[in-house]
Structure formats: C-alpha cells, structure tokens
PDB file of C-alpha atoms in Angstrom:
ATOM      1  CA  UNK G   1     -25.040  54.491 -10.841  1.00 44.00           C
ATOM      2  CA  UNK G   2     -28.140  52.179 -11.209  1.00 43.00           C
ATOM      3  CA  UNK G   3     -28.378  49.281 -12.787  1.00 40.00           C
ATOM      4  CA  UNK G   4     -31.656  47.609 -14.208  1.00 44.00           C
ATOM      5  CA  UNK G   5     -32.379  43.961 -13.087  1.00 43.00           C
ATOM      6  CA  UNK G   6     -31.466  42.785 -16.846  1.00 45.00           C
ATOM      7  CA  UNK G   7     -28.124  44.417 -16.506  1.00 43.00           C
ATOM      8  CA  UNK G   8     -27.185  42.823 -13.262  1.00 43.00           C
ATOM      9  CA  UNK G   9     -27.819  39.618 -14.459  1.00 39.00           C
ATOM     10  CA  UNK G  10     -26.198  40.082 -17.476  1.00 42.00           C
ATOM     11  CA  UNK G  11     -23.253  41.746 -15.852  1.00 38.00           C
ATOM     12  CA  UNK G  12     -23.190  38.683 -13.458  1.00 38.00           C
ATOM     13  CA  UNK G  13     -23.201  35.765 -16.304  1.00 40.00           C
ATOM     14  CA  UNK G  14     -20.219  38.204 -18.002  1.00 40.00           C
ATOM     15  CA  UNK G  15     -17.999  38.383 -14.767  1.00 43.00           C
ATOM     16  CA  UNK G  16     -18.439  33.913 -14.568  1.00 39.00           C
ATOM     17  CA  UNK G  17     -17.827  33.715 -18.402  1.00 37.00           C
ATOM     18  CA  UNK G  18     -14.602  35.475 -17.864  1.00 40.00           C
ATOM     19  CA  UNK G  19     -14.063  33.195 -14.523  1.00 35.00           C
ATOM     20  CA  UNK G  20     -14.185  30.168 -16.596  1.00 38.00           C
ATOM     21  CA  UNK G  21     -12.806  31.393 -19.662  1.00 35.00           C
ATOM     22  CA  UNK G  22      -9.224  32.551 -18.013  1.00 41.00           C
ATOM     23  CA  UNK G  23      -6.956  29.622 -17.036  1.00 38.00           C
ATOM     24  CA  UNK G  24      -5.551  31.510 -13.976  1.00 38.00           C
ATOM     25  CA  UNK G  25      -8.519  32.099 -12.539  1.00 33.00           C
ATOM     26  CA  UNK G  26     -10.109  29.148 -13.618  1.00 34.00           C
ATOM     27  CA  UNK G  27      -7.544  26.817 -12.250  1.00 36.00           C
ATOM     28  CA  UNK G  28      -7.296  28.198  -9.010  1.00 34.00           C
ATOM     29  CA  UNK G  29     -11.132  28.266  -8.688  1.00 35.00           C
ATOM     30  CA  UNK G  30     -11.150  24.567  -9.549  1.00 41.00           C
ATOM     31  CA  UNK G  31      -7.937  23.396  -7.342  1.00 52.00           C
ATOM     32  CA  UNK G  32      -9.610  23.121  -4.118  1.00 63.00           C
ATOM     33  CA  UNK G  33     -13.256  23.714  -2.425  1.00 66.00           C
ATOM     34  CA  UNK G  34     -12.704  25.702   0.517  1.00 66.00           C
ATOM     35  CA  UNK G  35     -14.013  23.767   4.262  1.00 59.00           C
ATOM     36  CA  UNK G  36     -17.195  24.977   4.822  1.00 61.00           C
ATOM     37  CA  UNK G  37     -17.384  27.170   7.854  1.00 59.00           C
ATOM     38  CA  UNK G  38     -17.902  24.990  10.677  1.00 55.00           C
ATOM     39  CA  UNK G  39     -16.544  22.283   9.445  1.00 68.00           C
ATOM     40  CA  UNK G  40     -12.813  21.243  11.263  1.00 90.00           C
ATOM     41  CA  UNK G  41      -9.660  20.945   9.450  1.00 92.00           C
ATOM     42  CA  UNK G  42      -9.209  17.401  10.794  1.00 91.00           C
ATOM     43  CA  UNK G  43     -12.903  16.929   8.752  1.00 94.00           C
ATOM     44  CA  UNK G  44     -11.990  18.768   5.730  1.00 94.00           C
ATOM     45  CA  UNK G  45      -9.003  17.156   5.098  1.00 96.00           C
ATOM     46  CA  UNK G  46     -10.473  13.401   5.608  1.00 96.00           C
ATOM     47  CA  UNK G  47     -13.535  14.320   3.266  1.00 95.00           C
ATOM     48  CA  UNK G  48     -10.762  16.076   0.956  1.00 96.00           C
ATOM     49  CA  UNK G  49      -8.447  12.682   0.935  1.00 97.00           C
ATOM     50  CA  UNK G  50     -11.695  10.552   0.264  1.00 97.00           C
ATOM     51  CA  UNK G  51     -12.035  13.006  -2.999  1.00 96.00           C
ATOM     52  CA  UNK G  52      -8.676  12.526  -4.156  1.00 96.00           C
ATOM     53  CA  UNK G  53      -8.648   8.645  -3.788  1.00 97.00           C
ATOM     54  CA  UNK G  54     -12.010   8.103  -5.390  1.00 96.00           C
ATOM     55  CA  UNK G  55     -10.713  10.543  -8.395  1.00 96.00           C
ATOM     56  CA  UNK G  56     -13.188  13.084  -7.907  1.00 95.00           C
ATOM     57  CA  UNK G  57     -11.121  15.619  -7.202  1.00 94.00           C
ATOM     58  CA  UNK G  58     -10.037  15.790 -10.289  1.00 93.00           C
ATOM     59  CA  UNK G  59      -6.322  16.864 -11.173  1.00 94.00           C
ATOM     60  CA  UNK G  60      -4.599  18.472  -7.793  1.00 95.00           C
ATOM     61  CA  UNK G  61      -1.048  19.573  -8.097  1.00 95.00           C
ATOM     62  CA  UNK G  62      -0.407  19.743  -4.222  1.00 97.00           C
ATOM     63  CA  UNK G  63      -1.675  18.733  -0.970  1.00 97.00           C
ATOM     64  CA  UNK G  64      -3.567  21.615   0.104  1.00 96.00           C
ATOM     65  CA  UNK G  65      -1.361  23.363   3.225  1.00 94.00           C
ATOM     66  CA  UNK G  66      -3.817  22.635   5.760  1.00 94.00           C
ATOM     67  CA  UNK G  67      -3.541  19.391   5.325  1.00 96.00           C
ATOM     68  CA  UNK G  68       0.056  18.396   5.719  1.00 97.00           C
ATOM     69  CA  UNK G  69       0.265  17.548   8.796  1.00 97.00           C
ATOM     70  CA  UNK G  70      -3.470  15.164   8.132  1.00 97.00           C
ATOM     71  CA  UNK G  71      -1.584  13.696   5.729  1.00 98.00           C
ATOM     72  CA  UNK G  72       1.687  12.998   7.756  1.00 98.00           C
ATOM     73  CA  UNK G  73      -0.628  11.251  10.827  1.00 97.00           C
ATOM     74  CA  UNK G  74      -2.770   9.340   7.855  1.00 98.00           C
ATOM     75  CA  UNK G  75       0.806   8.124   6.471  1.00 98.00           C
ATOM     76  CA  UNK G  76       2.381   7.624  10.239  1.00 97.00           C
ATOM     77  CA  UNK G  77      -0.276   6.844  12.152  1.00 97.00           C
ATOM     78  CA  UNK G  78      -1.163   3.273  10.687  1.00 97.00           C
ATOM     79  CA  UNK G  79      -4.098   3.759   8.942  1.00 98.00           C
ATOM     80  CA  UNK G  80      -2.501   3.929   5.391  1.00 98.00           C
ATOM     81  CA  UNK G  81      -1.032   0.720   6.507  1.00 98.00           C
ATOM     82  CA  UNK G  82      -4.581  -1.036   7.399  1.00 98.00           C
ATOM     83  CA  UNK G  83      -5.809   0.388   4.316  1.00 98.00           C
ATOM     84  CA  UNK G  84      -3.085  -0.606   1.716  1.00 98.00           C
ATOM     85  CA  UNK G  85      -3.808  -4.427   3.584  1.00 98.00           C
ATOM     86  CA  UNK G  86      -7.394  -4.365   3.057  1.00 98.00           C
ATOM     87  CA  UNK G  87      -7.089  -3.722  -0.631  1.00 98.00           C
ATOM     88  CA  UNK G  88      -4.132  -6.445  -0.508  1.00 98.00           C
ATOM     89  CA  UNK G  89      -6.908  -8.743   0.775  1.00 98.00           C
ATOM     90  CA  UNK G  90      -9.358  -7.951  -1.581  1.00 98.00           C
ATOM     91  CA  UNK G  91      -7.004  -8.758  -4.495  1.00 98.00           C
ATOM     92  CA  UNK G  92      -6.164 -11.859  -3.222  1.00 98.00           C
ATOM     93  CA  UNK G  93      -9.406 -12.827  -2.574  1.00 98.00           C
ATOM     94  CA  UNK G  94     -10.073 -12.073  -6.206  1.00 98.00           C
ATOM     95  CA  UNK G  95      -7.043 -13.580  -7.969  1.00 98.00           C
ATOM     96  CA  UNK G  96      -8.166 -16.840  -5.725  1.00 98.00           C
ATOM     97  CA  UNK G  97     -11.194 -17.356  -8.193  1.00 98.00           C
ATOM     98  CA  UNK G  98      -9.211 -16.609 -11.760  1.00 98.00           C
ATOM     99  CA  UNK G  99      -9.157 -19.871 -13.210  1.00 97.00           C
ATOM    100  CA  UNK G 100      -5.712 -19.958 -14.741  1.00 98.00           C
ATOM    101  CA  UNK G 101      -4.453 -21.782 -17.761  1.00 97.00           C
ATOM    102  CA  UNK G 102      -1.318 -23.520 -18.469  1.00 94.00           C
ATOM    103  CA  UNK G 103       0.136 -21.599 -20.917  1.00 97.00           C
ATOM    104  CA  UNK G 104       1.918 -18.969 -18.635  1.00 97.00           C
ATOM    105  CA  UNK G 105      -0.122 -16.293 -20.124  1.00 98.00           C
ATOM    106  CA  UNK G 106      -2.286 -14.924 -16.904  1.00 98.00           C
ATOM    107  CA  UNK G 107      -1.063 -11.770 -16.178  1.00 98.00           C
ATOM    108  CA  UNK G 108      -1.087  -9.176 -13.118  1.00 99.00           C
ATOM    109  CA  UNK G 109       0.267  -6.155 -13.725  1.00 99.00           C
ATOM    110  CA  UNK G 110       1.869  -3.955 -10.717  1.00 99.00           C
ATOM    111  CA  UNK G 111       2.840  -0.186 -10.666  1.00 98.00           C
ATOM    112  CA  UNK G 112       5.931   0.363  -9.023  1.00 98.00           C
ATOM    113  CA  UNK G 113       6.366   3.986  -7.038  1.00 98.00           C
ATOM    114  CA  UNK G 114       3.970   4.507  -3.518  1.00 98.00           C
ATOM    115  CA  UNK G 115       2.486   0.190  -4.838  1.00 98.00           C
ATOM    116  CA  UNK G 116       5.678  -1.783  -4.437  1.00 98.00           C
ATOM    117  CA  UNK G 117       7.912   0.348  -3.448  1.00 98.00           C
ATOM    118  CA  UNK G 118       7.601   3.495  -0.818  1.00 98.00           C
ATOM    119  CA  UNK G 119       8.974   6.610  -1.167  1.00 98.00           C
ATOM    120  CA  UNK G 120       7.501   8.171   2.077  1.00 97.00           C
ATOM    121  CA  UNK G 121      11.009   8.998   3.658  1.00 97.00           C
ATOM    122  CA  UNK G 122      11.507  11.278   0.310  1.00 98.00           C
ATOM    123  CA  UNK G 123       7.949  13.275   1.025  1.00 98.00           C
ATOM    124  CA  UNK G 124       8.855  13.482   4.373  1.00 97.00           C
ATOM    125  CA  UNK G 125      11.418  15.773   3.549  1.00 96.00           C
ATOM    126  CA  UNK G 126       9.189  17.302   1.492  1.00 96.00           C
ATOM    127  CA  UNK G 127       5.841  18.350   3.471  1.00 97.00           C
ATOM    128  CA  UNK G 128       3.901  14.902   2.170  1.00 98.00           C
ATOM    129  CA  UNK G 129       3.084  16.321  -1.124  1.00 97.00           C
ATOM    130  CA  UNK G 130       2.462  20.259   0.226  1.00 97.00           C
ATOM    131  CA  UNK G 131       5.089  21.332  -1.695  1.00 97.00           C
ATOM    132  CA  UNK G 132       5.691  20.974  -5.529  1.00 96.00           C
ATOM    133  CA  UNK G 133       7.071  18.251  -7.522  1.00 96.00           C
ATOM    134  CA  UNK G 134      10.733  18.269  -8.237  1.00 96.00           C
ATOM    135  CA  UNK G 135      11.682  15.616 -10.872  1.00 95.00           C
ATOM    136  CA  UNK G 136      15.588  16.611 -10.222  1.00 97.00           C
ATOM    137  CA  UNK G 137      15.170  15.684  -6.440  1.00 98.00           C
ATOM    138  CA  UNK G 138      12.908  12.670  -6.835  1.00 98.00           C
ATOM    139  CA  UNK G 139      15.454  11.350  -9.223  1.00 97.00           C
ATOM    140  CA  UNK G 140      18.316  11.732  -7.217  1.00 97.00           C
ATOM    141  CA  UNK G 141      16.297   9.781  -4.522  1.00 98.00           C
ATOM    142  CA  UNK G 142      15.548   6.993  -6.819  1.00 98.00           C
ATOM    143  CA  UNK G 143      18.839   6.282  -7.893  1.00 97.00           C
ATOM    144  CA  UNK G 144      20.182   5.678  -3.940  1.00 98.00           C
ATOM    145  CA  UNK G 145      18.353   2.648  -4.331  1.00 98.00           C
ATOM    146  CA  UNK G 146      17.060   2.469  -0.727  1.00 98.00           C
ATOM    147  CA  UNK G 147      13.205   2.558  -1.437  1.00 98.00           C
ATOM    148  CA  UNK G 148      11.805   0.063   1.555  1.00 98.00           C
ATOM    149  CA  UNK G 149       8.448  -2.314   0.028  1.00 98.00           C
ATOM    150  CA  UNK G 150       5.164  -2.214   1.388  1.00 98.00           C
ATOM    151  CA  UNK G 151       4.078  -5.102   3.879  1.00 98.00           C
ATOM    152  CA  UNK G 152       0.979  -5.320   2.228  1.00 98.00           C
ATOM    153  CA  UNK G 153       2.280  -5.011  -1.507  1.00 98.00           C
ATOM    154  CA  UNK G 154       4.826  -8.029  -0.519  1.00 98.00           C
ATOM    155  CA  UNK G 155       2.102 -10.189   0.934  1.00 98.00           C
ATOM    156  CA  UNK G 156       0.132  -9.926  -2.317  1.00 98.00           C
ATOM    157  CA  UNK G 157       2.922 -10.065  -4.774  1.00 98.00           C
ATOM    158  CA  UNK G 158       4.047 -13.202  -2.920  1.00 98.00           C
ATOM    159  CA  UNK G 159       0.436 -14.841  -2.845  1.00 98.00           C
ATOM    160  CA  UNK G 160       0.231 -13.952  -6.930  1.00 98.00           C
ATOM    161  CA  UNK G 161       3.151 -16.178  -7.624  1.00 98.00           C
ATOM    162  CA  UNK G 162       2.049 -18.430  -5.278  1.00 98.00           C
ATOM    163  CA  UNK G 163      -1.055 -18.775  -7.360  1.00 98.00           C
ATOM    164  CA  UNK G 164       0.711 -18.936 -10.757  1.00 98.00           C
ATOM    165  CA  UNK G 165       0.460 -15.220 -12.205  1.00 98.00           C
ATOM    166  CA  UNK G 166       3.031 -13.912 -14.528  1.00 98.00           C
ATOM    167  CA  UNK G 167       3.943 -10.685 -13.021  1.00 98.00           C
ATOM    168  CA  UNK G 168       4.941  -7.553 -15.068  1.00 98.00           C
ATOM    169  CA  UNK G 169       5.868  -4.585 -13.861  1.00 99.00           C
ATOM    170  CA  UNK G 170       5.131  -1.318 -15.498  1.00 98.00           C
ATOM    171  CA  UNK G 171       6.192   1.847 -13.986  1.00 98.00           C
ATOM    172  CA  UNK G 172       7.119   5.635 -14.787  1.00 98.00           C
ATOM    173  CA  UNK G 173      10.919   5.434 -14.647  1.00 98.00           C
ATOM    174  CA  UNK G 174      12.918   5.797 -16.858  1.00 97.00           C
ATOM    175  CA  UNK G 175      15.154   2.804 -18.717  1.00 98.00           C
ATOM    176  CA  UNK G 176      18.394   4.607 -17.680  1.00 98.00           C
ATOM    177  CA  UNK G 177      16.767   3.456 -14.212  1.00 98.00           C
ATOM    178  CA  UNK G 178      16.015   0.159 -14.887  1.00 98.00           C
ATOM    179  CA  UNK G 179      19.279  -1.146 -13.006  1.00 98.00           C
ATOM    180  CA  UNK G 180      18.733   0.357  -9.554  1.00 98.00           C
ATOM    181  CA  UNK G 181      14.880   0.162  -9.979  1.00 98.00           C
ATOM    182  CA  UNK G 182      15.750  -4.115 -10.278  1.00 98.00           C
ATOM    183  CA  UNK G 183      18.362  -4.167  -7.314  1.00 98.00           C
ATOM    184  CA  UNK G 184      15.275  -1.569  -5.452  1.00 98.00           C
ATOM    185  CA  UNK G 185      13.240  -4.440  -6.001  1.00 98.00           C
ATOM    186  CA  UNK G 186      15.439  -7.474  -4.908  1.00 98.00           C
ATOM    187  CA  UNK G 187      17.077  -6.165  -1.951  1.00 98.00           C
ATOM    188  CA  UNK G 188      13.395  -5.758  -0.409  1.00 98.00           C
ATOM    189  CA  UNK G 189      11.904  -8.940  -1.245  1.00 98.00           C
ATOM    190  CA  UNK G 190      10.219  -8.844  -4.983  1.00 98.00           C
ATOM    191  CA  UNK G 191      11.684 -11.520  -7.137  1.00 98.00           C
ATOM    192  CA  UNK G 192      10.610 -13.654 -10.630  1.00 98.00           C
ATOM    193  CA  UNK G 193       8.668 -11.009 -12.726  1.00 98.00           C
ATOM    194  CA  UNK G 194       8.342 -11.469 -15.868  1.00 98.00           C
ATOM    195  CA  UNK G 195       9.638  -8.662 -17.675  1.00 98.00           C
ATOM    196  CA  UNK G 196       9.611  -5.085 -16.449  1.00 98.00           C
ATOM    197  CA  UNK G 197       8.692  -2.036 -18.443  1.00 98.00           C
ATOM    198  CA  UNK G 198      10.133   1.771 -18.268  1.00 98.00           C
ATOM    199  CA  UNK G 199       9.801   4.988 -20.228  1.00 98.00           C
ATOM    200  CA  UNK G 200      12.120   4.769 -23.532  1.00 97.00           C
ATOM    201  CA  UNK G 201      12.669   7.479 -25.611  1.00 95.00           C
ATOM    202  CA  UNK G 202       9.808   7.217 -27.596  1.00 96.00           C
ATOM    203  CA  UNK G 203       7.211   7.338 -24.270  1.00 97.00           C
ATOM    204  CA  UNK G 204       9.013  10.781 -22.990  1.00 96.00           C
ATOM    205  CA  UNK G 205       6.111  13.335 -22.725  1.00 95.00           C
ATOM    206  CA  UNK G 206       2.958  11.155 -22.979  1.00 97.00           C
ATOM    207  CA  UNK G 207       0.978  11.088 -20.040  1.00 97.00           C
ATOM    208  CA  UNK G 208       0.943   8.415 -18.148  1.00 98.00           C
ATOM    209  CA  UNK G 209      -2.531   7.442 -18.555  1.00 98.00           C
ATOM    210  CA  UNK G 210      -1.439   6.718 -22.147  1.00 98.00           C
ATOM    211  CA  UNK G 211       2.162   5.623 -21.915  1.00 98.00           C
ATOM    212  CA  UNK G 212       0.548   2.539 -19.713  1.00 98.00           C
ATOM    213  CA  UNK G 213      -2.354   1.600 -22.037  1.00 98.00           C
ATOM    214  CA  UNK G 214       0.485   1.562 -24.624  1.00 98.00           C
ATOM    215  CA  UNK G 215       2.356  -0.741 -22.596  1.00 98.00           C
ATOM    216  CA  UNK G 216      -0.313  -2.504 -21.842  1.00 98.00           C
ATOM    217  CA  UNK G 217      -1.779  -3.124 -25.225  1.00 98.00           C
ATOM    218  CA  UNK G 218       1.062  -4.898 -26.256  1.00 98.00           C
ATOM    219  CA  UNK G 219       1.366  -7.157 -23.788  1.00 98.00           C
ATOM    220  CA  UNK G 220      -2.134  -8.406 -24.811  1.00 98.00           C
ATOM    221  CA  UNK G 221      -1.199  -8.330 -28.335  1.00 98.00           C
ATOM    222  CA  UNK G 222       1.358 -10.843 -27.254  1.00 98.00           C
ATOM    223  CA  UNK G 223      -1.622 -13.142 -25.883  1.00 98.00           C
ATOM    224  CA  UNK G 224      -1.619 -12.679 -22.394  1.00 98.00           C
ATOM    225  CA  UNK G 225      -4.651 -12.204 -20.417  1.00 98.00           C
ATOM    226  CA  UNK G 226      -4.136  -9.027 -18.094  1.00 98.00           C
ATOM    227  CA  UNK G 227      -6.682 -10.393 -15.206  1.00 98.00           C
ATOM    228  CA  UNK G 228      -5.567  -7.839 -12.468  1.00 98.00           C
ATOM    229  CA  UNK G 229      -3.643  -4.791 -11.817  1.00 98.00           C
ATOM    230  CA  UNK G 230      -2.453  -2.706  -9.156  1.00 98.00           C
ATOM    231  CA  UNK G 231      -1.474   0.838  -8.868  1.00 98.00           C
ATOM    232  CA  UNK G 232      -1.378   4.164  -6.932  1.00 98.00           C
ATOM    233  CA  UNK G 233      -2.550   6.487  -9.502  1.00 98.00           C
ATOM    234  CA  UNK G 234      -5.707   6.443 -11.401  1.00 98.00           C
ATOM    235  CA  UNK G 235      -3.321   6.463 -14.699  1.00 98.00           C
ATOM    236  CA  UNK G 236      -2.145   3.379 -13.705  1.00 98.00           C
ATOM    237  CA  UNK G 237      -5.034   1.792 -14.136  1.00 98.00           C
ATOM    238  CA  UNK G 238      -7.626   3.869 -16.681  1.00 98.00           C
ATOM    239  CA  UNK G 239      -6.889   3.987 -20.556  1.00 98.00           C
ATOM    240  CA  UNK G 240      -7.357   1.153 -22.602  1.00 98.00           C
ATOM    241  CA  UNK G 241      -6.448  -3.071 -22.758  1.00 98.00           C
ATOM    242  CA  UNK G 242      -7.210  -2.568 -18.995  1.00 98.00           C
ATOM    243  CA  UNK G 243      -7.333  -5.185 -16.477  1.00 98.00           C
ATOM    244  CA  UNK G 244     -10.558  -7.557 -15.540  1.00 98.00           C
ATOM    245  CA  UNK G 245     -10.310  -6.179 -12.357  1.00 98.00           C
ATOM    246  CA  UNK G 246      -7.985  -3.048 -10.827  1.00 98.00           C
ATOM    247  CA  UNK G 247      -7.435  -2.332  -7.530  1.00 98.00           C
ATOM    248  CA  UNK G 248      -6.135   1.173  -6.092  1.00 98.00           C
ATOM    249  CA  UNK G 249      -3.695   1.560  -3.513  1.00 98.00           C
ATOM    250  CA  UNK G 250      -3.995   4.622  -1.274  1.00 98.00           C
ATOM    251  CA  UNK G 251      -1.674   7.442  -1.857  1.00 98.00           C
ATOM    252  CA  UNK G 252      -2.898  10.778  -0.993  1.00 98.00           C
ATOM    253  CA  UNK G 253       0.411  12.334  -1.508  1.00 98.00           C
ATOM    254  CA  UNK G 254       1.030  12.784  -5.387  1.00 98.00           C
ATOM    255  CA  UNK G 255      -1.780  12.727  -8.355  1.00 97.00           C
ATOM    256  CA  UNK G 256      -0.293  11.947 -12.026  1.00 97.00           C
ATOM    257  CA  UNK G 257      -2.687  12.323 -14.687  1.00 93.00           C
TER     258      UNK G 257
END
C-alpha cells in the first residue's frame, strides 16, 4: 500500500492524538523517561531523584525498579543524612532573622511522616518505594509506635523553640492516630507543640495539597503568622495561606499529591 506524504503525517498526528487522549497509554508514557542509551543506571537514577525532589517529575506512583537499590545506598549510605542537615541549617539560619513578637503568634509549621519522624525501616521491607502503596500495612506500622526522629529534624525543632516559635504540627494521619502519633513523638525527643492537627472525618478524600491549606488557613485566621514550614512532600507545602518561607526535606521514596 502507498501512502502520500499528507497521509503519513496525518496518520502520524492521529496515532499521538490517540496516545494522549487514552489514560493507559498516556499514563504510562508520562510515568518515567527512559535512561538514554549510554547513560548508567547509577546516572539515571541520580538525575531521576533530582526530578522527583525538585517536583518536576510530576506525579510518580513508584520508584522506578532500577532504581531500588540507588535509592537504598542514597537512604543508607549517608547522603540523605547530610542532605536532610543542610536544609536543617538553612532553616535555622532563616528563622535566626524572623523578628518575633510577643504575642505567641509566630508560627512554624512541621509535617510529620519521612520530616520528624522516619519510616525507613517500613520501606525497607518494602523495596524503598519500588513497590506500591499499601495504606493497610503502613497503618499497621504506624500504630507500633516505634517510628525513630531524624537527627537533623530534632536539631531544628529544638533550635525553633529555642528561638520562640509556636510549633504546630500538621500531618496526614488520621485522629484515631493522634494517641500513638503523640507518644511517636515524645518517646524520640519532640516536646511543647502547640497543637497538632490530623485528618477528621470531614478531610477524608481531599488531597493533601488541599486538606493542608485548609488547615493552614485557619490557623492564620486565628492570627498567627505562619513564617516557616517544613515538609517531605510538595503538598505539604504548596496550596494556599502558605508559609514566608518552606523548606523541603528529601524523600525520594513516596510522592503524595
């Protein structure tokens, strides 16, 4: 059969329209770029991490399978550590020039999951974010309660008090969680926040990116003045009544949108 020059073109823009157009396609098209060629894994995966931290990877589901075991040495290795502290530092550096009032109303706000608390011994068992999410299984490891803190989240929670923030906490669990989340907390070092805010029944299904400007909003509403915040996830910190200044934590395990 031949085909005209109009017709291959034509058949061409047809075959992407019905790419784009076809959510199964589409998505998996969209989840990952492939390494080029020559490039090694090692490579791919670092330049794939830097995407996924700087949110320009968009929304990923899993961590691709070639780069589980990146992942695992990133997490292991001590660079997530040095890089978790550097970001500490910056905050602190920051909150060092907020002039605070006297009225107890300077707030920093602090997610909770993979920022003050780290549940690295759960994705261990579960290929560092290769494989799924299972809210049953990530539940039952939240309520054991044993969730060690971050070196580098305590240092800066510590030096935020220090200073004079209020601190509020404002995380994804749920309120039936808020009693072993607050032990969580206490056993590993985090004390004197102000209040601390989980899902209710009226925040079930929103996306998080919402749920927290909700949260958020009203805690300016009140009068406070939300001068920093820290989080994991993009969703912690995006939305609206954000903070003056927001600083990501590395996690290249998980993305919530």
């Amino acid at each position: 059969m031949t085909f005209s020059r109009s017709s291959s073109i034509t058949f061409f823009i047809l075959a992407l329209f019905a790419v784009l157009i076809n959510p199964a396609i589409s998505s998996r098209a969209s989840s990952f770029i492939k390494p080029p060629r020559r490039s090694s894994i090692a490579s791919y995966c670092e330049s794939w991490r830097l995407a996924a931290e700087t949110n320009n990877a968009g929304t990923w589901k899993v961590v691709p399978s070639q780069c589980e075991n990146y992942v695992k040495n990133y997490i292991n290795g001590g660079q997530f550590d040095k890089d978790y502290d550097v970001v500490a530092s910056y905050a602190i550096a920051y909150a060092k020039t907020v002039k605070l009032g006297r009225d107890g109303k300077d707030a920093w706000v602090f997610d909770i999951d993979e920022t003050l608390l780290s549940n690295i011994e759960y994705y261990k068992a579960h290929g560092y974010g290769s494989q799924p999410y299972d809210n049953t299984l990530f539940n039952e490891w939240v309520v054991k309660g044993t969730a060690p803190g971050f070196d580098a989240s305590l240092r800066l929670y510590k030096a935020l008090k220090k200073l004079g923030f209020t601190i509020i906490l404002l995380t994804g669990r749920d309120e039936s969680q808020r009693s072993i989340t607050e032990k969580n907390l206490r056993d590993v070092g985090y004390f004197g926040w102000n209040r601390l805010l989980l899902r209710g029944k009226n925040d079930q299904g929103k996306a998080a990116t919402q749920y927290k400007s909700e949260q958020r909003s009203k805690v300016v509403k009140e009068g406070y003045k939300i001068h920093g915040n820290t989080g994991d996830q993009w969703s912690d910190l995006q939305g609206f009544a954000v903070a003056a200044r927001s600083f990501k934590v590395p996690n290249p395990m998980y993305y919530i949108p």
